[in-house]
Each structure stands twice: as structure tokens, then as C-alpha cells.
Short mmCIF file of C-alpha atoms and ligand atoms in Angstrom, two decimals:
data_model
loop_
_atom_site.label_atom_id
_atom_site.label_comp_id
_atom_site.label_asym_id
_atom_site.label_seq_id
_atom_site.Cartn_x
_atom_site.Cartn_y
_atom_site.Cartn_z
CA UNK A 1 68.55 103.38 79.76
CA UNK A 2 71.91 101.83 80.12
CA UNK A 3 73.42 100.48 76.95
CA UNK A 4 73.23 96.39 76.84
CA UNK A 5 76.10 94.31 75.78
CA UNK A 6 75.72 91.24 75.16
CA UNK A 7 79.21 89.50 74.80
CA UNK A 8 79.53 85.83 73.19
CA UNK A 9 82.43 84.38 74.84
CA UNK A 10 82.41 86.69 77.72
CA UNK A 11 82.63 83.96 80.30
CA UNK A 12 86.53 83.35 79.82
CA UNK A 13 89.56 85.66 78.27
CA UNK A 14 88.98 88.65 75.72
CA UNK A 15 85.75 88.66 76.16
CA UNK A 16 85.53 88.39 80.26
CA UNK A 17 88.21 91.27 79.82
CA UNK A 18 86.00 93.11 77.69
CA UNK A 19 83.35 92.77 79.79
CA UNK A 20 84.72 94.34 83.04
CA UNK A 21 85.67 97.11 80.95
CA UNK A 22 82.31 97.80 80.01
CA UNK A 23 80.55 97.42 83.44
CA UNK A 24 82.92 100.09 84.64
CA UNK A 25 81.72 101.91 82.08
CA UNK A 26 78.43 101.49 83.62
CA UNK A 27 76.82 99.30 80.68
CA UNK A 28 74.40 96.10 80.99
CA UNK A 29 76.81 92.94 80.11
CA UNK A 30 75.73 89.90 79.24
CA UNK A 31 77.92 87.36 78.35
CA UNK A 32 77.25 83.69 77.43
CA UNK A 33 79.20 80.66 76.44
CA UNK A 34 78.46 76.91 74.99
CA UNK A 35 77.22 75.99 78.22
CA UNK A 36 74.94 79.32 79.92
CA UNK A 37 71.72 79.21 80.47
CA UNK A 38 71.54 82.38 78.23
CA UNK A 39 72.55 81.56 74.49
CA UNK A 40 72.94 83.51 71.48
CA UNK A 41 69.22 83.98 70.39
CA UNK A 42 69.05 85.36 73.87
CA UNK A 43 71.77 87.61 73.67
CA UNK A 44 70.47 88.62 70.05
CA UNK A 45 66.97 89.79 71.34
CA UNK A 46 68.19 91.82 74.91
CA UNK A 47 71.08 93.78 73.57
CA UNK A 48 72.63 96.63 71.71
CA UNK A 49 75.63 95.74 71.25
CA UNK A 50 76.65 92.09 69.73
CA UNK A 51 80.14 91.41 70.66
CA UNK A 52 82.20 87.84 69.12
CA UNK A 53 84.77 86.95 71.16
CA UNK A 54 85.24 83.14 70.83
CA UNK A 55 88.59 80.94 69.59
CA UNK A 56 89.28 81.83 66.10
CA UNK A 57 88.33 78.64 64.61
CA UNK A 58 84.79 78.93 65.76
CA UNK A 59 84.26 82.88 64.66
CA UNK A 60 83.10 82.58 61.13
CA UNK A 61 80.04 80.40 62.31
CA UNK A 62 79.00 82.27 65.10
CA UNK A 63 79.10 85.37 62.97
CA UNK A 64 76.69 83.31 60.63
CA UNK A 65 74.81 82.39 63.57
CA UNK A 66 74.00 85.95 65.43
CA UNK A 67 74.08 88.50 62.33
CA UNK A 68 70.82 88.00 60.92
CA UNK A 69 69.23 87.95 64.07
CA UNK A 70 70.35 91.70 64.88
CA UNK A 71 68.30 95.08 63.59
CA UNK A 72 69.89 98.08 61.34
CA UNK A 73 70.42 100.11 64.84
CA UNK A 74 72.00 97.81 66.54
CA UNK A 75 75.94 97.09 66.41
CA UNK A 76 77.96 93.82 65.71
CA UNK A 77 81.31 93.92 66.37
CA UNK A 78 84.23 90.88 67.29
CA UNK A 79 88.03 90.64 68.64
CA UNK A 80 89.31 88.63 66.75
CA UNK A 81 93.10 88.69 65.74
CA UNK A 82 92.54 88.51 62.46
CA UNK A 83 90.19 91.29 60.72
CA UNK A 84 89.90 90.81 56.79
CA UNK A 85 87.79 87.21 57.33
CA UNK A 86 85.96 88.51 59.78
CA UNK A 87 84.48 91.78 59.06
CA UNK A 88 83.84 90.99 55.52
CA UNK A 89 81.39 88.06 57.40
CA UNK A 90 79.89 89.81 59.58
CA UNK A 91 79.21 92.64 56.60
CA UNK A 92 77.50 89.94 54.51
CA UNK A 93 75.31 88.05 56.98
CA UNK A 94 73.75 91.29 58.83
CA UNK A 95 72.33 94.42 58.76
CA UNK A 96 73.59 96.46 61.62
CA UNK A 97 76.30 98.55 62.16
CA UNK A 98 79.70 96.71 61.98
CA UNK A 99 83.47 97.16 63.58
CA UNK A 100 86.21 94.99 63.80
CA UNK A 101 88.38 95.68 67.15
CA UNK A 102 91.55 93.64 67.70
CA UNK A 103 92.83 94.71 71.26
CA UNK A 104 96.66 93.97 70.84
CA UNK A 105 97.09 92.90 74.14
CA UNK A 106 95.84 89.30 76.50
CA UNK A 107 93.29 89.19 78.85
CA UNK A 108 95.50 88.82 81.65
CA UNK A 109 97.30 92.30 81.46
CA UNK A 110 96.26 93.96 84.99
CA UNK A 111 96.42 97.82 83.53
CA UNK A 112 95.62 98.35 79.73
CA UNK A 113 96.37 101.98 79.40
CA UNK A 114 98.81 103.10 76.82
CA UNK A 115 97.81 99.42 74.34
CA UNK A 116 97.29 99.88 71.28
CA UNK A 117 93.67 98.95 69.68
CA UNK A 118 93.04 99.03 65.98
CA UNK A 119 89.57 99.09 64.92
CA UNK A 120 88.06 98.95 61.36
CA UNK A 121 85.40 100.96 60.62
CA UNK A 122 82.70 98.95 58.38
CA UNK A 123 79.09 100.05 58.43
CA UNK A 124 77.46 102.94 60.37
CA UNK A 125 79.12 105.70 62.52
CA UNK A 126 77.37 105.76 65.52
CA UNK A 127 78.60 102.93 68.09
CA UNK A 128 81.73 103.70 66.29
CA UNK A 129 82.07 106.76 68.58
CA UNK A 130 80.62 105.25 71.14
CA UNK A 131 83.36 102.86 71.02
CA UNK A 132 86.42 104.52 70.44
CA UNK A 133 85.02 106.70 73.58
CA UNK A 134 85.09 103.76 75.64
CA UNK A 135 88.64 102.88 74.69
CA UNK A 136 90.29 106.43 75.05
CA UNK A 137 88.84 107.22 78.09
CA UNK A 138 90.54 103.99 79.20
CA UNK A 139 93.78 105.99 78.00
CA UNK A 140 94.17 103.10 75.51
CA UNK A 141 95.95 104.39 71.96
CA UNK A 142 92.65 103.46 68.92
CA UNK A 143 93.73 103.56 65.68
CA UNK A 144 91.55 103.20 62.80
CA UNK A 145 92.76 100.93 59.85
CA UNK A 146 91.79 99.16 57.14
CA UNK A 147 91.68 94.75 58.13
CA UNK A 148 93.78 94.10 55.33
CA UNK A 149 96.09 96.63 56.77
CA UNK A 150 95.62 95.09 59.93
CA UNK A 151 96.20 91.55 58.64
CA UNK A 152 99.15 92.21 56.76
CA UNK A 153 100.83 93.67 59.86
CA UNK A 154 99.88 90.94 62.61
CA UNK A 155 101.79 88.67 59.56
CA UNK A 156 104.98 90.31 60.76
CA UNK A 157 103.83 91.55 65.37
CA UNK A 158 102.37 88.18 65.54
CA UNK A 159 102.40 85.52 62.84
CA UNK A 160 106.31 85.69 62.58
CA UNK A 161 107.46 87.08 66.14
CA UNK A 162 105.19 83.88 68.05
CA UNK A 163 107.11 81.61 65.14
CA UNK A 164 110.21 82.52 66.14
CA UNK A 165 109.52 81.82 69.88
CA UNK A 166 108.13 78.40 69.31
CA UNK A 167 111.10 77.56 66.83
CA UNK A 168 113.41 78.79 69.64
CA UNK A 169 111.71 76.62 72.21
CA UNK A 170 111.60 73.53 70.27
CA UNK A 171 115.66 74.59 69.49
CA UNK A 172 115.95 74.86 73.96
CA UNK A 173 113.84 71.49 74.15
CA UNK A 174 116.01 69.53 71.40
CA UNK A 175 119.08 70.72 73.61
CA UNK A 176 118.01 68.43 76.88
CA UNK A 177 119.12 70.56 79.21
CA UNK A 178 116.92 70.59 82.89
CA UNK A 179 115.50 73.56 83.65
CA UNK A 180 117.47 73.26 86.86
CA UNK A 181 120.53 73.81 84.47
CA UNK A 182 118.60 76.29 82.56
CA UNK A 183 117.90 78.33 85.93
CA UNK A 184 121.35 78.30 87.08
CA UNK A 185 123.24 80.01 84.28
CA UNK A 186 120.44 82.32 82.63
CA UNK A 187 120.89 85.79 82.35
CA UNK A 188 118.57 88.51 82.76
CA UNK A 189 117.79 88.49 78.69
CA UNK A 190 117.20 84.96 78.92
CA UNK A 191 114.89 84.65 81.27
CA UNK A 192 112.85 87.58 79.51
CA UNK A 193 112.85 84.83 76.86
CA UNK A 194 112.17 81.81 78.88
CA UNK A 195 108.73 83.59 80.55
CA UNK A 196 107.47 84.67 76.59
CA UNK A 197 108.50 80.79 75.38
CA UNK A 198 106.43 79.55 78.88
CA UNK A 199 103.58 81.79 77.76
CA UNK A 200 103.54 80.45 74.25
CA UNK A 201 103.60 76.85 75.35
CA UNK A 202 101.42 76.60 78.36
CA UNK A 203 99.07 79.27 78.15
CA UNK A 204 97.03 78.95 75.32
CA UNK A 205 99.42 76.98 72.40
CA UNK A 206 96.12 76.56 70.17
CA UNK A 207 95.52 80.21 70.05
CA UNK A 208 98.94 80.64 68.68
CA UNK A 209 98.81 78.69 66.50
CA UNK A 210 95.25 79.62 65.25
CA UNK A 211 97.60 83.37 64.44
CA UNK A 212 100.06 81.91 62.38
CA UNK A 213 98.55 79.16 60.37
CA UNK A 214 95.43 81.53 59.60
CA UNK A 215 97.06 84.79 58.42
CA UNK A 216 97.42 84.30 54.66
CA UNK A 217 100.91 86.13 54.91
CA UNK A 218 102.71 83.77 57.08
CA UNK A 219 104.30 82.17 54.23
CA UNK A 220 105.93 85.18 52.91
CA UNK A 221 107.03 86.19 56.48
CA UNK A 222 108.43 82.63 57.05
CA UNK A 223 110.28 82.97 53.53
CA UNK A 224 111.98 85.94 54.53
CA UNK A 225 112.82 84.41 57.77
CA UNK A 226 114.17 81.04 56.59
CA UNK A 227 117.11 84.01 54.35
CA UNK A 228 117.56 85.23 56.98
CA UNK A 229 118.40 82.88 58.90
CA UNK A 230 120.56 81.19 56.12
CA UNK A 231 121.98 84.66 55.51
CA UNK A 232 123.82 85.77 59.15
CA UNK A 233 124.47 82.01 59.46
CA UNK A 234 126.79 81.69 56.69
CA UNK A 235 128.05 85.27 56.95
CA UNK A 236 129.15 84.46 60.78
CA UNK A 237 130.55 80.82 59.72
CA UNK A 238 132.53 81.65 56.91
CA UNK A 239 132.43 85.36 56.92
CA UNK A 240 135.44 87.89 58.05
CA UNK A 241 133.80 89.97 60.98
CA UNK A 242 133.46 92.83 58.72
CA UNK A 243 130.71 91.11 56.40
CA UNK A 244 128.43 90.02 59.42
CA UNK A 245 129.22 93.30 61.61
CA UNK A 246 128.14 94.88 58.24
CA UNK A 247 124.60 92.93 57.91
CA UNK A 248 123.72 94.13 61.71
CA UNK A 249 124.68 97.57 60.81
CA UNK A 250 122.81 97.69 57.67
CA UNK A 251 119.59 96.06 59.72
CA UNK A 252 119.51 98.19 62.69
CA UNK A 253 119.77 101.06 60.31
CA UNK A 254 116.53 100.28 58.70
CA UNK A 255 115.04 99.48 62.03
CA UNK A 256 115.88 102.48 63.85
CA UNK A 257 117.44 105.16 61.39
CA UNK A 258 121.51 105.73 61.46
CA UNK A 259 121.44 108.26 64.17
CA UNK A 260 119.60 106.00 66.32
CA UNK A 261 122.51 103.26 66.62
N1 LIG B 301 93.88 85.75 74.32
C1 LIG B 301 94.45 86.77 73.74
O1 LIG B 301 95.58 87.14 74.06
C2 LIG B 301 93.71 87.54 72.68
C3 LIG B 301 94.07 88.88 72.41
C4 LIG B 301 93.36 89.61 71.45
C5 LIG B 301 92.32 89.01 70.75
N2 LIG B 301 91.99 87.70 71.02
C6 LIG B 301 90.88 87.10 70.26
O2 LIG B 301 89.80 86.89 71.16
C7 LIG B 301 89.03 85.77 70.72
C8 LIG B 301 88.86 84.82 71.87
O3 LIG B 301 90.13 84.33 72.25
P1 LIG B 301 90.44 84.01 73.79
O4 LIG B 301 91.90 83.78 73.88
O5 LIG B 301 89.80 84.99 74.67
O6 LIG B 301 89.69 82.57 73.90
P2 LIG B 301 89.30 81.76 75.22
O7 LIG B 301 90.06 82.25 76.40
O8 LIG B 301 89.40 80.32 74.83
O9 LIG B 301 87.76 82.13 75.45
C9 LIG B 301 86.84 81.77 74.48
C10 LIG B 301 85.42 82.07 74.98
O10 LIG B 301 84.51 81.65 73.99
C11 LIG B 301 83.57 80.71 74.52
N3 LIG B 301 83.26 79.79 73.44
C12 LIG B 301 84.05 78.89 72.83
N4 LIG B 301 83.41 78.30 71.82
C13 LIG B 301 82.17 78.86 71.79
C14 LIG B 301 81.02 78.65 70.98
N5 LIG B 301 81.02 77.77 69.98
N6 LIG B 301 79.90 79.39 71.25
C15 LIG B 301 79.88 80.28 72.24
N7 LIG B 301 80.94 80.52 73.05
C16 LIG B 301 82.06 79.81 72.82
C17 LIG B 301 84.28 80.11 75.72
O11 LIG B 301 83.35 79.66 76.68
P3 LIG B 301 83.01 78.09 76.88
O12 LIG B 301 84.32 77.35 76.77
O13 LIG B 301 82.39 78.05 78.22
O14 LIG B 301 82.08 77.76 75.78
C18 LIG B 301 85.04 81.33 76.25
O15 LIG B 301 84.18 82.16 76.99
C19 LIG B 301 89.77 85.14 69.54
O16 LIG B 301 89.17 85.59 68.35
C20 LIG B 301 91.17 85.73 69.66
O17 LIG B 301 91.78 85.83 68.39
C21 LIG B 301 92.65 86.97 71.96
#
């Protein structure tokens, strides 16, 4: 018998991704969202496989919702981008096997082989397998990890890197130049830029959001970007060359090792 997946969230982004993944991979998907005929109970009762892929904000209920309805073989797993909060709810409200997956890449990417996707282990070994099988015959890099491991780095990939981009769009916006203007003299690097700021602000904003207000490391990674910021700005204002060339230097070396440079 085919395994059944039954995907909550499924009709729109990670978890419509997820899905076509997993009816290549010959599986029964199910997927349902606040307004399918098929709901959660429904989902709960048909399938193998319990998969939570809706906005952040929403996750911890849901996981409250569906956990207690699934049996000790079955396996609960979500997508989420955050995985300490998570996993440790979906631990305490059910008895089935449990993984956290964070896929570190959008639903819209056409060709996910060669993305990373970290997955903590939590209860039971079996769909674990199954799983990671899934994902590496998909050529897709799985790491295993820990979700406060996991946490503490999406503080720095995506808490402060999707900071940074908003903070330098709401810099561009202050400025008042037309994107006419804006079009005229970019440069290649810029526009790079420009298309990761348009993503930010017009794709899915909340979502963005939902990643840095939630981790409970954003502070700290906002504190050490507010020095530096302070730091190179006073070093180029009322430095000699030699202190700011200096502070690069000493960066990149940490970044990418002194031969590297
Ligand atoms: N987008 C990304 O780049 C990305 C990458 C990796 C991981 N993730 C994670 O994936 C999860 C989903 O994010 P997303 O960007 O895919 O969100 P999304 O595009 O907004 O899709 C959310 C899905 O959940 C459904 N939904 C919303 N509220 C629901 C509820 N109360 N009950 C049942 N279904 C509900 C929606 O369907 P209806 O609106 O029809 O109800 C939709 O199918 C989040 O945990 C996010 O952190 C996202």
C-alpha cells in the first residue's frame, strides 16, 4: 500500500511544495486548508504521515489540535522555520513518532537539488529513514541537528540577514528616489539587492517578520549589528584609511581564513 500523507497547509507554499515532492515519490497526498472539504480530523484518521505546514503564528495550535489524534506508528512532523517551539509541542501533545524538518529554501525554487534541509530527530527511527530517503534521493544535502542548534543559527541565515534587507529598504524608500531613477544607474550588485529587498516586501512581508520577531536570539544578533554598524561608521568618518582597511581585513579573515582573501 502506498504511504498516505496527509499535509495541513498543503494547498499553498511549503506545504503544496512538499506535496509534489511526495507524489513523485509515488505517495498518497492529502492536503487540506481552513477552507477544504477535508479537515484535520480527516487528515488525522486516513494517513501515515501528519505533516504542519501552516504560517508560523498558527503552528503551536494546530500541533495541539492534530497530535493527540495520531497512533504510536504513525509520524508527525512540521516545516516550520523555527524548530525548538515546535518539536518540543508536538513531543508533548502526541504519541507518534516526531521530526522537525526546516527546508532552507521557498516554495517557489523550480529545482531543489543541492538545498540544504536540517531535520531534528525527536521520537522513533523509522519515518526518520524514510524521510531523509526522500530528501537525498532528491539530491538535497539533510543534516541532522539539534532545534536549538537550528534556532540559534537561523538567528544569524535568517533573523539578522532578512533585518538587514528590510532596514536597507526602508534606508532606499526614505531616499525618494523613483524607481525609474533607481533603474537607470543600478549596477549589476544592486539590482541583486533590489530583487532580494522586492522579495522581502511583496512576497510574503508577514512571514518575515514572523522569523525575526519569533527567534529568541534576534536581540543579541541585532546588538551585535547596531556595533557594528556604529563601529565601521565612525572608523570610515573619522578614521585614517588604515584603521577601517584594518576592520575589513580583520573580518574577512574570520569569515574566510587569511589565505582565502
Ligand atoms: N515560504 C517559505 O519560504 C518557507 C520556507 C521554509 C519553511 N517555511 C515554513 O512553512 C510554513 C508555512 O509557510 P508558507 O510560507 O508556506 O505559508 P503560506 O504560503 O501562507 O501557506 C500556508 C498554508 O497553510 C494554510 N493555513 C493557514 N492557516 C491555517 C489553519 N489555521 N489551518 C489549516 N491550514 C491553514 C493555508 O491555506 P488556507 O489559507 O487556504 O487556509 C496555506 O495552505 C511556516 O511554518 C514557515 O515557517 C516557509
Amino acid at each position: 500500500m502506498k504511504t498516505r500523507i496527509g499535509i495541513i497547509g498543503g494547498t499553498n507554499g511549503m506545504g503544496k511544495w512538499f506535496a509534489g515532492l511526495l507524489r513523485k515519490e509515488s505517495c498518497t497526498v492529502y492536503v487540506c486548508g481552513r477552507k477544504t472539504k477535508l479537515q484535520i480530523n480527516d487528515l488525522a484518521r486516513l494517513c501515515d504521515v501528519i505533516v504542519v505546514a501552516v504560517p508560523i503564528s498558527s503552528t503551536a495550535n494546530i500541533i495541539r489540535q492534530v497530535g493527540p489524534l495520531l497512533t504510536k506508528e504513525k509520524l508527525l512532523m512540521d516545516l516550520t522555520s523555527f524548530k525548538k517551539e515546535p518539536v518540543k509541542l508536538m513531543l508533548a501533545n502526541s504519541r507518534s513518532e516526531v521530526v522537525g524538518c526546516h527546508p532552507l529554501f521557498g516554495p517557489k525554487l523550480k529545482d531543489a537539488s543541492g538545498q540544504n534541509v536540517i531535520l531534528c530527530p525527536a521520537r522513533g527511527k523509522r519515518w526518520l529513514k524514510w524521510l531523509k530517503t526522500i530528501f537525498k534521493k532528491n539530491r538535497m544535502a539533510v543534516w541532522e541537528e539539534t532545534p536549538e542548534k537550528h534556532d540559534k543559527m537561523m538567528a544569524v541565515i535568517q533573523a539578522l540577514n532578512h533585518f538587514n534587507t528590510i532596514t536597507l529598504g526602508m534606508a532606499l524608500a526614505r531616499t525618494n528616489i523613483t524607481p525609474v531613477e533607481i533603474n537607470k544607474f543600478s549596477t549589476p550588485i544592486f539590482r541583486t539587492k533590489l530583487d532580494i529587498i522586492r522579495k522581502v516586501f511583496t512576497e510574503s512581508p508577514e512571514l518575515y517578520l514572523d522569523i525575526i520577531r519569533g527567534n529568541p536570539q534576534t536581540e543579541k544578533m541585532l546588538d551585535i549589528y547596531e556595533k557594528a554598524l556604529k563601529d565601521i561608521r565612525s572608523k570610515i568618518k573619522t578614521d585614517s584609511r588604515v584603521k577601517s582597511r584594518k576592520a575589513i581585513k580583520k573580518a574577512a579573515e574570520r569569515l574566510y581564513g587569511s589565505k582565502n582573501q
